[in-house]
Coordinates of C-alpha atoms in Angstrom, one line a residue:
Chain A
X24 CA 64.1 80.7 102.7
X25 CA 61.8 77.9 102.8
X26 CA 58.6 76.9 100.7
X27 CA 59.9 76.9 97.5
X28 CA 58.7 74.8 94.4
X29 CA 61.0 72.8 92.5
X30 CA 60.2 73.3 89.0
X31 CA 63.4 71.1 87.5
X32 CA 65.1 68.6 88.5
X33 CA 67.1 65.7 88.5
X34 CA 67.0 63.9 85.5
X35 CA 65.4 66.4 83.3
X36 CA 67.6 69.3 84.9
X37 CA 70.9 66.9 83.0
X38 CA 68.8 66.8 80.1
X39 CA 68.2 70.2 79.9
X40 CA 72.1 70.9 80.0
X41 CA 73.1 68.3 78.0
X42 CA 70.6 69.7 75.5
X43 CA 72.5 73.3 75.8
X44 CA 75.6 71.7 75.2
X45 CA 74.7 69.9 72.3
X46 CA 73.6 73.0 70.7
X47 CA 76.4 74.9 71.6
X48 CA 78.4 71.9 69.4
X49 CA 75.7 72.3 67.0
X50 CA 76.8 75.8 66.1
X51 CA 80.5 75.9 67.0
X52 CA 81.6 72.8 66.0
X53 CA 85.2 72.8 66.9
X54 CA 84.8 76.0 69.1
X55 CA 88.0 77.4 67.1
X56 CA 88.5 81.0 68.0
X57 CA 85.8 80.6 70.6
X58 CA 85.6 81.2 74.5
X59 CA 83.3 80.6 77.3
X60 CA 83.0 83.5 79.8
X61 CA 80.9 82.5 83.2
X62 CA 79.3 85.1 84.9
X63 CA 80.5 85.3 88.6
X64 CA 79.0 84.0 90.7
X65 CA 76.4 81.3 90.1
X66 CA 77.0 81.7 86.1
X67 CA 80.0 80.4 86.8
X68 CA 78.9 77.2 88.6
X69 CA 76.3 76.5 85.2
X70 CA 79.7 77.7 83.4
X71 CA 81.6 74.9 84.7
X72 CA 79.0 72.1 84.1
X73 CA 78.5 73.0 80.6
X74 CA 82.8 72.7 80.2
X75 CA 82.6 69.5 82.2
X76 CA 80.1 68.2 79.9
X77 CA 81.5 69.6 76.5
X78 CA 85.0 68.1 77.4
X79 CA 82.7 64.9 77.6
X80 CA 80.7 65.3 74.4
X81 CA 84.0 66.5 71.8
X82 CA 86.7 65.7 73.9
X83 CA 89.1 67.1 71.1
X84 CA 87.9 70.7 71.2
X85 CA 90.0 72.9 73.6
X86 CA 87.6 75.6 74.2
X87 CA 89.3 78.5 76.5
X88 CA 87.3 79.2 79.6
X89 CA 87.4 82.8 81.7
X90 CA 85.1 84.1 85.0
X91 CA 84.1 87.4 84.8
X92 CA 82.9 89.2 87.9
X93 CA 80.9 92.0 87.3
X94 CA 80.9 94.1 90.9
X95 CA 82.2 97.0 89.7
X96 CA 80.0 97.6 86.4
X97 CA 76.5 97.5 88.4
X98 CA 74.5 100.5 87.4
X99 CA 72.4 99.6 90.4
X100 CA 75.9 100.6 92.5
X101 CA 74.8 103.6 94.5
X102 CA 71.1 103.1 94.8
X103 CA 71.7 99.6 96.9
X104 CA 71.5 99.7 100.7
X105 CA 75.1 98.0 100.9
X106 CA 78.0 97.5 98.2
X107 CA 78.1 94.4 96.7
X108 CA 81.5 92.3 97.5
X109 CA 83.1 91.4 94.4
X110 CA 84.1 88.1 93.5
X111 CA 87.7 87.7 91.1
X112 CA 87.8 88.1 87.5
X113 CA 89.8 85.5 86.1
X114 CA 90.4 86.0 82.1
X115 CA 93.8 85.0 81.0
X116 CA 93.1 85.4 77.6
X117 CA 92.2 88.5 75.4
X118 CA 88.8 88.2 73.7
X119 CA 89.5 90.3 70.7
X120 CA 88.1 88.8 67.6
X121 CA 86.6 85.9 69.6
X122 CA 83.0 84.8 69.5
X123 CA 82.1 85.0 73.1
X124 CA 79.5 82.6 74.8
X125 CA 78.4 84.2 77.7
X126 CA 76.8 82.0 80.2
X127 CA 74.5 82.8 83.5
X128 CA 72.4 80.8 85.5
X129 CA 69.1 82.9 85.4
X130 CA 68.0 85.8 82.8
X131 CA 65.7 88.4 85.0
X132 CA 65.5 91.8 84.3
X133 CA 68.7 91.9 82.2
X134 CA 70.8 94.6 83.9
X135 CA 73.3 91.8 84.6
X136 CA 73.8 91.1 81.0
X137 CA 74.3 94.8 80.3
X138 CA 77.1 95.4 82.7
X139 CA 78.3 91.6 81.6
X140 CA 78.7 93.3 78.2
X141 CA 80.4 96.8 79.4
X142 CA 82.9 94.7 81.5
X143 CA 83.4 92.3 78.4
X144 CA 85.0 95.6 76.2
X145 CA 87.7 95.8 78.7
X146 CA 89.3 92.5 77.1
X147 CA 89.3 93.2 73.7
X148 CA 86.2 93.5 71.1
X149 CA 84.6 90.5 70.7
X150 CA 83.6 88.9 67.1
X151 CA 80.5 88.1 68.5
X152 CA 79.0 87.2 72.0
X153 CA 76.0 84.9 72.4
X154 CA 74.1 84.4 75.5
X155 CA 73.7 81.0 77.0
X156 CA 71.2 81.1 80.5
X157 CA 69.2 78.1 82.2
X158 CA 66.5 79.8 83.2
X159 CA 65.1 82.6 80.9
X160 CA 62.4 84.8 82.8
X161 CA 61.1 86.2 79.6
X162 CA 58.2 89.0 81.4
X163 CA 60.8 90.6 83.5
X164 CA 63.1 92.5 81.2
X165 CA 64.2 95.8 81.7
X166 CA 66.0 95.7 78.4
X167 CA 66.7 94.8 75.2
X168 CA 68.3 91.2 76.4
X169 CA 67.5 87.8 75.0
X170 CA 69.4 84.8 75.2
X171 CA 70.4 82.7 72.6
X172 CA 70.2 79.4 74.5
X173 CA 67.7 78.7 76.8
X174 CA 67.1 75.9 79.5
X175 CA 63.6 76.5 80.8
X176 CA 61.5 79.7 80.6
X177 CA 59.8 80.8 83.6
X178 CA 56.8 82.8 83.2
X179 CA 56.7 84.5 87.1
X180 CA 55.5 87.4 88.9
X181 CA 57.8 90.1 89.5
X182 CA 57.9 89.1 93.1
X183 CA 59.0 85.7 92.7
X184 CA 62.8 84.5 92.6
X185 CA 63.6 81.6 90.8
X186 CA 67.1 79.8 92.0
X187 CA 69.3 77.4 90.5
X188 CA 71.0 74.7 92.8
X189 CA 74.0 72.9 92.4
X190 CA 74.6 69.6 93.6
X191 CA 78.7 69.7 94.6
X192 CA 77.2 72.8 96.5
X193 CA 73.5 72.5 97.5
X194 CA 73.0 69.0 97.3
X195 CA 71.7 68.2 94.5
X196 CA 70.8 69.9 91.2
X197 CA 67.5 71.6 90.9
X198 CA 65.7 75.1 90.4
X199 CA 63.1 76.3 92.5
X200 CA 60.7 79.2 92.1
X201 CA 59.3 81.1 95.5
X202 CA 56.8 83.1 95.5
X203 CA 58.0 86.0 97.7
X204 CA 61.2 87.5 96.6
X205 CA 64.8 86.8 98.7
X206 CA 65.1 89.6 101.2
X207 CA 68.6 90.7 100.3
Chain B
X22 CA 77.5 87.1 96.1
X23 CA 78.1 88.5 99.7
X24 CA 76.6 92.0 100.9
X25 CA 79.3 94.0 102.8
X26 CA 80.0 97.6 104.2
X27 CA 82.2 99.8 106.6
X28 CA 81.4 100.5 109.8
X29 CA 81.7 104.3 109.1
X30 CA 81.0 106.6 106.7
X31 CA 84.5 108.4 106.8
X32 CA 87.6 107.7 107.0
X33 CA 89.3 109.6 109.5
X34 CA 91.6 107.2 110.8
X35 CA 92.4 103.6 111.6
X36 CA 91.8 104.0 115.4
X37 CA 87.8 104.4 113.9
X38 CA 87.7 101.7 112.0
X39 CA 87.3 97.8 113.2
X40 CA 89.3 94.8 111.9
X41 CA 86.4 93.9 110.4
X42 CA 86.7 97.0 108.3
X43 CA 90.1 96.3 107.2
X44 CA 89.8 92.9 105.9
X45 CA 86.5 94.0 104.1
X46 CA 89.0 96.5 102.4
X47 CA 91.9 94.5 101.8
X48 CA 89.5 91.6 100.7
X49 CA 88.3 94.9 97.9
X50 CA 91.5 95.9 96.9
X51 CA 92.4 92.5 95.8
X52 CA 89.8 92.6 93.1
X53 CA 91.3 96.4 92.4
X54 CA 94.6 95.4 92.2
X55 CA 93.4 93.0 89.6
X56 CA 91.7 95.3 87.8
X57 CA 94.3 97.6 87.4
X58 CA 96.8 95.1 86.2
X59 CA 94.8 94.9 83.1
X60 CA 95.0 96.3 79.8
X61 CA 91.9 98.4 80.3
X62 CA 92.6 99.7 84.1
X63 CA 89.4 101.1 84.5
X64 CA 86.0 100.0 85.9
X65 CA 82.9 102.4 85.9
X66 CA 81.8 102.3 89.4
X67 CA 81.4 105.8 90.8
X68 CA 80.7 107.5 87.5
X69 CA 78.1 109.3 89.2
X70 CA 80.3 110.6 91.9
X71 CA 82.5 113.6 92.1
X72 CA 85.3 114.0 94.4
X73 CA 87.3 116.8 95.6
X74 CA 90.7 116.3 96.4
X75 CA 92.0 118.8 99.0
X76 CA 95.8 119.4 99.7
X77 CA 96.4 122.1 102.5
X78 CA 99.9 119.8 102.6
X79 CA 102.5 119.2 100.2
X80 CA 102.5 115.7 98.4
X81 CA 103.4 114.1 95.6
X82 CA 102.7 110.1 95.7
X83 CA 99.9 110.4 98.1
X84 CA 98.1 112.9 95.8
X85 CA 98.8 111.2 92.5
X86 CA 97.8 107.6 94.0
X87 CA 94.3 109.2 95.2
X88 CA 93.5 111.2 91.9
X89 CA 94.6 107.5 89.8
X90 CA 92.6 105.7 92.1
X91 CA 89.6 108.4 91.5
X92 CA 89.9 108.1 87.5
X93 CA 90.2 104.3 87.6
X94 CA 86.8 104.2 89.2
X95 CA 85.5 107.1 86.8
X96 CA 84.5 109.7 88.9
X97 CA 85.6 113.1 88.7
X98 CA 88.2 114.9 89.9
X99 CA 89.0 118.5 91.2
X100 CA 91.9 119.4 92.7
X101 CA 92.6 122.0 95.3
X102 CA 96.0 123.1 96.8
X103 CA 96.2 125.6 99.7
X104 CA 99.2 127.5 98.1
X105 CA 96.9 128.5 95.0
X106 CA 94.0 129.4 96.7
X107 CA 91.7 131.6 98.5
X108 CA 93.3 130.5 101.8
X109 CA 95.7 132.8 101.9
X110 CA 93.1 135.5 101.4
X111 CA 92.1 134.2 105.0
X112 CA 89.1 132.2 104.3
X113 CA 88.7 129.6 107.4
X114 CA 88.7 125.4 106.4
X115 CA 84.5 125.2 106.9
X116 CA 83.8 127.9 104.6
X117 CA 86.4 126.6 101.6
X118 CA 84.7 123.6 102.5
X119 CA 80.8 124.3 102.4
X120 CA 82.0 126.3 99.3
X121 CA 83.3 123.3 97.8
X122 CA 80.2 121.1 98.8
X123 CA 77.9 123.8 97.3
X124 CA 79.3 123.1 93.6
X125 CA 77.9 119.4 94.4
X126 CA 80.6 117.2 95.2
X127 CA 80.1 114.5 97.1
X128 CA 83.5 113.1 98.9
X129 CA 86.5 115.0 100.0
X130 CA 89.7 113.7 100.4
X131 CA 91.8 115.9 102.5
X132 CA 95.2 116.6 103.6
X133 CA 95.8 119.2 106.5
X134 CA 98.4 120.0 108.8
X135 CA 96.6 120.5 111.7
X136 CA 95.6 117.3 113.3
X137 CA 92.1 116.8 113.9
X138 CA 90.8 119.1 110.9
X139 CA 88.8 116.4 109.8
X140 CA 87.2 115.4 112.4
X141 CA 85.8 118.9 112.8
X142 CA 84.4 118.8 109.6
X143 CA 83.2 115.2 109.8
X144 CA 80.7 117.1 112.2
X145 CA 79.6 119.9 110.2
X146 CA 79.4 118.6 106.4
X147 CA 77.7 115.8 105.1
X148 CA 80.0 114.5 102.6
X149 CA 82.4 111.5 103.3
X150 CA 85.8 112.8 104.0
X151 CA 88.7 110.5 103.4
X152 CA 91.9 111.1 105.8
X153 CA 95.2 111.9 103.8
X154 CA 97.1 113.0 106.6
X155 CA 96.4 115.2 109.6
X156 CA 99.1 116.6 110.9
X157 CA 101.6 114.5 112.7
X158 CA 98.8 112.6 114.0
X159 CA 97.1 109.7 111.2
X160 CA 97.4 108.9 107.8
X161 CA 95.5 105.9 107.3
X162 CA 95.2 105.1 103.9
X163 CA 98.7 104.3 104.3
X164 CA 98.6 102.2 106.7
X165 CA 96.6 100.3 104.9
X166 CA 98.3 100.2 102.3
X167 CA 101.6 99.4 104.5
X168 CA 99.4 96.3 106.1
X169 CA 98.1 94.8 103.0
X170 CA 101.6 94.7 101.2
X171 CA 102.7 93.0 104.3
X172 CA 100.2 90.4 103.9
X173 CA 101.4 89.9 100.5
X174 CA 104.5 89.0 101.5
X175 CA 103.9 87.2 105.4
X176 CA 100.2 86.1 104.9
X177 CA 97.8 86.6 107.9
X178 CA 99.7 89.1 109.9
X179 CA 98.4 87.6 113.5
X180 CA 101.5 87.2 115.3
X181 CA 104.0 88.9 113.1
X182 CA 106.7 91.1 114.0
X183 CA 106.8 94.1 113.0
X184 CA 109.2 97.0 113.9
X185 CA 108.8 100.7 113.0
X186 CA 112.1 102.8 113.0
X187 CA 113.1 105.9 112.8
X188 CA 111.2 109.4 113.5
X189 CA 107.9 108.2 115.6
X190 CA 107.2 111.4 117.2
X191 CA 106.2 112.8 114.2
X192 CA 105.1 110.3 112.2
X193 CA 101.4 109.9 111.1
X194 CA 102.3 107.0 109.3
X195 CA 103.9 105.8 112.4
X196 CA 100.7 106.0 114.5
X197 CA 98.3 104.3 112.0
X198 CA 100.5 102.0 111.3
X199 CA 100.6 100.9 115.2
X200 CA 96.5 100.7 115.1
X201 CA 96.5 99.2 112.2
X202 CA 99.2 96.6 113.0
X203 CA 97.5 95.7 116.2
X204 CA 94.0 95.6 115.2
X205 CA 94.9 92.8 113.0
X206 CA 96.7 90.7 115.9
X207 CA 100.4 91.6 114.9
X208 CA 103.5 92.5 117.3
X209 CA 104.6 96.0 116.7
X210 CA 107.9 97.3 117.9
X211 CA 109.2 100.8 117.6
X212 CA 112.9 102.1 117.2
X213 CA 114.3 104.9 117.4
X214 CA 116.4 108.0 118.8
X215 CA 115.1 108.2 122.5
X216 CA 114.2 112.2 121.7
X217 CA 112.0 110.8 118.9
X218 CA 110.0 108.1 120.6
X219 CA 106.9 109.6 122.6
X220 CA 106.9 109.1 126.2
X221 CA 103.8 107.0 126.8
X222 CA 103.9 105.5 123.6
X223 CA 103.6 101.9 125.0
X224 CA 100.5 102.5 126.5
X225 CA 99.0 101.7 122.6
X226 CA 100.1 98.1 122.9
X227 CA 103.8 98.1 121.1
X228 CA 107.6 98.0 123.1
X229 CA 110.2 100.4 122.7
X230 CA 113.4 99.1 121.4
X231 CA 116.3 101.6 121.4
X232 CA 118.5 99.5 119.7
X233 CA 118.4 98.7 115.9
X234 CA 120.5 95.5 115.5
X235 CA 118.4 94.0 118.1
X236 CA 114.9 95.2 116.4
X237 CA 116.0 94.0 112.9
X238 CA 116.6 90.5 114.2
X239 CA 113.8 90.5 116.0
X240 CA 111.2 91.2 113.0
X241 CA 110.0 89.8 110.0
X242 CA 109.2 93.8 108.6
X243 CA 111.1 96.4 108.9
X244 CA 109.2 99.7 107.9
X245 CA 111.6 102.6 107.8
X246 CA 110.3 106.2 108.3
X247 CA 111.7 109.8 107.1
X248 CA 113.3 111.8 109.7
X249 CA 110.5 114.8 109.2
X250 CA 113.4 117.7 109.4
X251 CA 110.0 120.2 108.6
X252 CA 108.1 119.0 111.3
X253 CA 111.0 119.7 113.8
X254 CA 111.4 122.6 116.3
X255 CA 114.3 122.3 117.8
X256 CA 116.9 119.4 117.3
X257 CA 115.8 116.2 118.6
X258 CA 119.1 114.6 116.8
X259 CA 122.2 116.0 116.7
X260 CA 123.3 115.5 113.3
X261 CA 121.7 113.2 110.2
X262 CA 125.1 112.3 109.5
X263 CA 125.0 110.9 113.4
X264 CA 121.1 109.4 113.0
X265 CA 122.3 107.9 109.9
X266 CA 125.3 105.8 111.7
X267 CA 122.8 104.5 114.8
X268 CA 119.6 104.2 113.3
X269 CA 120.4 103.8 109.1
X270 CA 119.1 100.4 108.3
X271 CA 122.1 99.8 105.5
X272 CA 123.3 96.6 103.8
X273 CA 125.9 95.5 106.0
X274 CA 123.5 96.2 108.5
X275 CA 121.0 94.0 107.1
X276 CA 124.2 91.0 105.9
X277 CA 124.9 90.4 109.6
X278 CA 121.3 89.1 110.3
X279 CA 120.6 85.5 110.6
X280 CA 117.5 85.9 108.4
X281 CA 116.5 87.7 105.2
X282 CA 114.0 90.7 106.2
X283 CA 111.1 92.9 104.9
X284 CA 112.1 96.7 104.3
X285 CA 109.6 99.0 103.7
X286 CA 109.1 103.1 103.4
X287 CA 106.3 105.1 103.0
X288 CA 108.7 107.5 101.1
X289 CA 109.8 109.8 99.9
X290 CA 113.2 108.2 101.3
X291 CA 116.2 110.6 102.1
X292 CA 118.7 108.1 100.4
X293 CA 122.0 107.7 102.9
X294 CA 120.4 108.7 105.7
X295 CA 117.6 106.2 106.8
X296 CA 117.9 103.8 104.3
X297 CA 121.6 103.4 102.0
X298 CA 120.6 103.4 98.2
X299 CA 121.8 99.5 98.2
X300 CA 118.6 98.8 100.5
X301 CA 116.1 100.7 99.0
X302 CA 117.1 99.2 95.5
X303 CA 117.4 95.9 96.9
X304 CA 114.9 93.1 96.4
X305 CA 114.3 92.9 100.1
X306 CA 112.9 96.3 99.7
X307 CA 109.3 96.7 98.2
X308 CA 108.3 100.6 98.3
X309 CA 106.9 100.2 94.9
X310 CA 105.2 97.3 95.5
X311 CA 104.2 100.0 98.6
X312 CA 103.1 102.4 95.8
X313 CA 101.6 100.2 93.6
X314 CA 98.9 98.7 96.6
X315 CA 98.6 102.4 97.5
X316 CA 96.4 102.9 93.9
X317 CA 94.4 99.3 94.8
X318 CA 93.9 100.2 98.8
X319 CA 92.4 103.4 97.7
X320 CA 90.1 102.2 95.1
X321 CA 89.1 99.8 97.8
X322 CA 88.4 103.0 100.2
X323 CA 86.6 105.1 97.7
X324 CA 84.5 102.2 96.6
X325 CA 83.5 101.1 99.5
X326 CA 82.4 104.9 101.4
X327 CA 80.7 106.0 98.1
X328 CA 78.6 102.5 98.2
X329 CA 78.0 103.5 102.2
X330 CA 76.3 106.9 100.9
X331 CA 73.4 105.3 99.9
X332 CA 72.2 104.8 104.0

C-alpha cells in the first residue's frame, strides 16, 4: 500500500494525545469507579498509549485497563468473503456500574462501535460508556455513533482509508489517509 | 486483524482437512474457550444461521457438546433422532435430508452408522455437513478436540508421543485421532489385542505395539478407547475380565512407570475394564478437561464453516 498522505504526525500526533488524555483527567479526575476498555486490535495500541501517558500525567490514579475483541459480535459476519480471526478478550474485571471509556483508533462507519457496545453487556451493565477515538471520520456513519473525544476529524471520501501508525510497531507514529481503499 | 478460512466447506473428516486447517481451528477455539468461561457464555455470531442436528446414532456427550456449542453461538437448533422418526417408515438418508434442507436450514451436523454417509451427501446437498461419527470409520471433531487438549498440556505436539490403546478396529476416534496426530508432526503408537489392531494399519504412518507396559513408558499421552462390545460380531477378545488384566491401563499400572503420564478417554469409559476408577478420577486423567474443549473445538468448527458459506 503505498502513496499515502500523512496527515499527523510527530509532534502534533503527541499533542494530539496528550490533549485526549488531559481531557479524559479533566472529566474523571481520580478515574474512581472507572475503566478503560481498548478495542482489539489497533484500539488497543491507542489504548495503551493513552494508559502510558495517564500513569505519566496523575500518577496516583489506578485506572483498571481491559482489551476487548470484538470477532464474534460483527454483524458484517456472514456477508464477508473470509471470517475474521479473532484476537483475545482480556477483561479481568466486571464492568457493572462502571463508567466505561471505550477507546479505538479510527471512528468510520460505526458498526465497530455497535458490536463494541453488544460485547460490552456481556461484562456487566455499565454506568456509562464514553467513546474516546483519534481519528473521527464524521461523513461516513452508518449510525447513530459519535465520539466523545476526538483526535483529528477527517472529512474523506468513502473510498479512502485513513490509518493510524504506531511507532514501537510501524516506526514511528503518524496517520495517513489513501485515497483508494485497502483491498482486504 | 488477520483474514482466515478452512480449506473446505465440510467437515467430513480429518484426513480432508490440512494442518493448516487445524491450527486455524485450534487458534479459534482458544478465543471460544475464553468466551465460554465467562459469566455471559454467549457471543452472537451465527444468529442468522440454523442448524440441524442429526443423530441416526446413539450419543450423549457428543450431541449435548454440539447443540451447547450451537446455542453459545446463537443459532438455532433442531434436533433429529432416527429412533423417533420417519426412518423407520423407510424413508432413504437423501430424502430426510433434502426434507430437512427444504425447511431452510443451513448446516447439518450428522451422526450415522454407516461410514461414508456423509460424504454421499456432501455431493448431493449444498449445505455444510459437520462429521459426528460415521460408522467405525472418523469422528473428527473429536479428534480435534483430543489434539488441542493435548496441546494444553505438552505444547506444540511435533515430536510427541502418543499411544492409542485399546479397541482400534473399531474405533473412529481411533482413526482421526492417527490423521490428526500426524498431520501435526506427532509419533503415534497403537496398542492393543492383536484381533483388534487392523492388519495394514501401519501403512498410515504409526507402529504397532502389542505390549502395554512398554507403550505407556514409551509416551507422553496415553488415550484410552472403549472396547465397542456393539460394534462386534463375533468375539475378538475372549473375555473383558481377560482384556481388562492385559490391556487395563490401572494405577499400579501407571505407579511402576518412570515418569508421570497423560490419560485420556473419549468416554463414555466402562470403569474396571479399560481404565480402574482410581485412573479416570485421578489428576493425570483429563476427560473433562476432554469434554470441556469438546464445547470450544466445536464452536471453533461451526464458526469457522458458517463464515466459509459466504464463497
Amino acid at each position: 500500500m503505498k502513496g499515502g498522505k500523512t496527515i499527523l504526525a510527530k509532534e502534533r500526533f503527541k499533542l494530539t494525545v496528550e490533549r485526549l488524555c488531559h481531557e479524559l483527567i479533566e472529566k474523571y479526575e481520580d478515574f474512581s469507579d472507572t475503566c478503560i476498555i481498548g478495542v482489539q486490535e489497533r484500539g488497543v495500541l491507542l489504548a495503551d498509549r493513552v494508559i502510558e501517558r495517564l500513569k505519566v500525567l496523575a500518577p496516583k490514579t489506578n485506572i483498571e485497563y481491559g482489551k476487548l475483541d470484538i470477532t464474534f459480535y460483527r454483524d458484517d459476519f456472514r456477508t464477508r468473503v473470509e471470517p475474521l480471526k479473532a484476537s483475545s478478550t482480556e477483561i479481568d474485571f466486571l464492568i457493572e456500574n462502571k463508567k466505561v471509556i471505550l477507546i479505538d483508533d479510527v471512528l468510520y462507519t460505526g458498526r465497530t462501535i455497535q458490536a463494541s457496545l453488544a460485547a460490552l453487556q456481556d461484562f456487566g451493565r455499565p454506568a456509562q460508556v464514553e467513546l474516546l477515538t483519534l481519528v473521527d471520520r464524521r461523513f461516513n456513519r452508518h449510525l447513530p455513533i459519535c465520539s466523545d473525544y476526538t483526535g483529528i476529524t477527517v472529512d474523506a471520501l468513502d473510498e479512502a482509508y485513513v490509518k493510524v501508525e504506531w511507532e514501537n510497531l510501524d516506526g514511528q507514529d503518524r496517520i495517513l489517509l489513501f485515497s483508494a481503499k485497502r483491498n482486504n | 486483524m488477520g483474514y482466515s478460512t478452512l480449506s473446505t466447506k465440510h467437515l467430513l473428516g480429518i484426513k480432508y482437512i490440512t494442518a493448516d486447517d487445524i491450527n486455524l481451528i485450534f487458534q479459534t477455539a482458544e478465543n471460544f474457550k475464553d468466551v465460554i468461561n465467562r459469566p455471559i457464555k454467549k457471543v452472537p455470531s451465527l444468529r442468522d444461521v440454523t442448524i440441524a442436528n442429526l443423530f441416526f446414532e446413539n450419543s450423549t456427550r457428543t450431541r449435548i457438546s454440539f447443540e451447547l456449542a450451537e446455542k453459545r453461538l446463537s443459532a438455532d437448533v433442531v434436533n433429529f433422532s432416527a429412533a423417533s422418526s420417519s426412518v423407520k417408515k423407510g424413508e432413504t438418508l437423501l430424502d430426510t435430508v433434502n426434507n430437512i434442507l427444504a425447511m431452510k436450514v443451513d448446516m447439518i451436523v450428522m451422526r450415522h452408522p454407516a461410514a461414508g454417509s456423509h460424504h454421499y451427501l456432501s455431493k448431493h446437498i449444498d449445505a455444510s455437513i459437520i462429521n459426528a461419527g460415521d460408522g467405525t470409520h472418523e469422528h473428527p471433531t473429536q479428534a480435534l478436540l483430543d489434539a488441542f487438549s493435548m496441546r494444553e498440556q505438552l505444547g506444540d505436539l511435533k515430536g510427541k508421543k502418543i499411544v492409542i490403546v485399546g479397541d482400534i478396529m473399531h474405533s473412529r476416534v481411533a482413526l482421526s485421532n492417527i490423521f490428526c496426530l500426524i498431520k501435526l508432526g506427532a509419533k503415534v503408537k497403537v496398542c492393543g489385542p492383536p484381533t483388534l489392531i487392523p492388519k495394514y494399519i501401519t501403512s498410515l504412518g504409526v507402529e504397532v505395539e502389542y505390549s502395554i507396559k512398554k507403550a505407556l513408558e514409551w509416551c507422553d499421552v496415553a488415550n484410552v478407547l472403549r472396547i465397542q462390545l456393539e460394534r462386534m460380531d463375533i468375539k475378538y477378545v475372549p473375555s473383558l475380565r481377560e482384556y481388562s488384566m492385559y490391556y487395563g491401563v490401572n494405577k499400579k499400572l501407571l505407579d511402576s512407570l518412570n515418569k508421570k503420564i497423560v490419560i485420556m478417554h473419549p468416554g463414555p469409559i466402562n470403569r474396571g475394564v479399560e481404565l480402574s476408577s482410581d485412573v479416570a478420577d485421578s489428576d493425570q486423567a483429563i476427560i473433562l478437561d476432554q469434554v470441556e474443549n469438546g464445547v470450544a473445538v466445536r464452536m471453533a468448527v461451526l464458526y469457522l464453516l458458517a463464515g466459509n458459506r459466504a464463497n
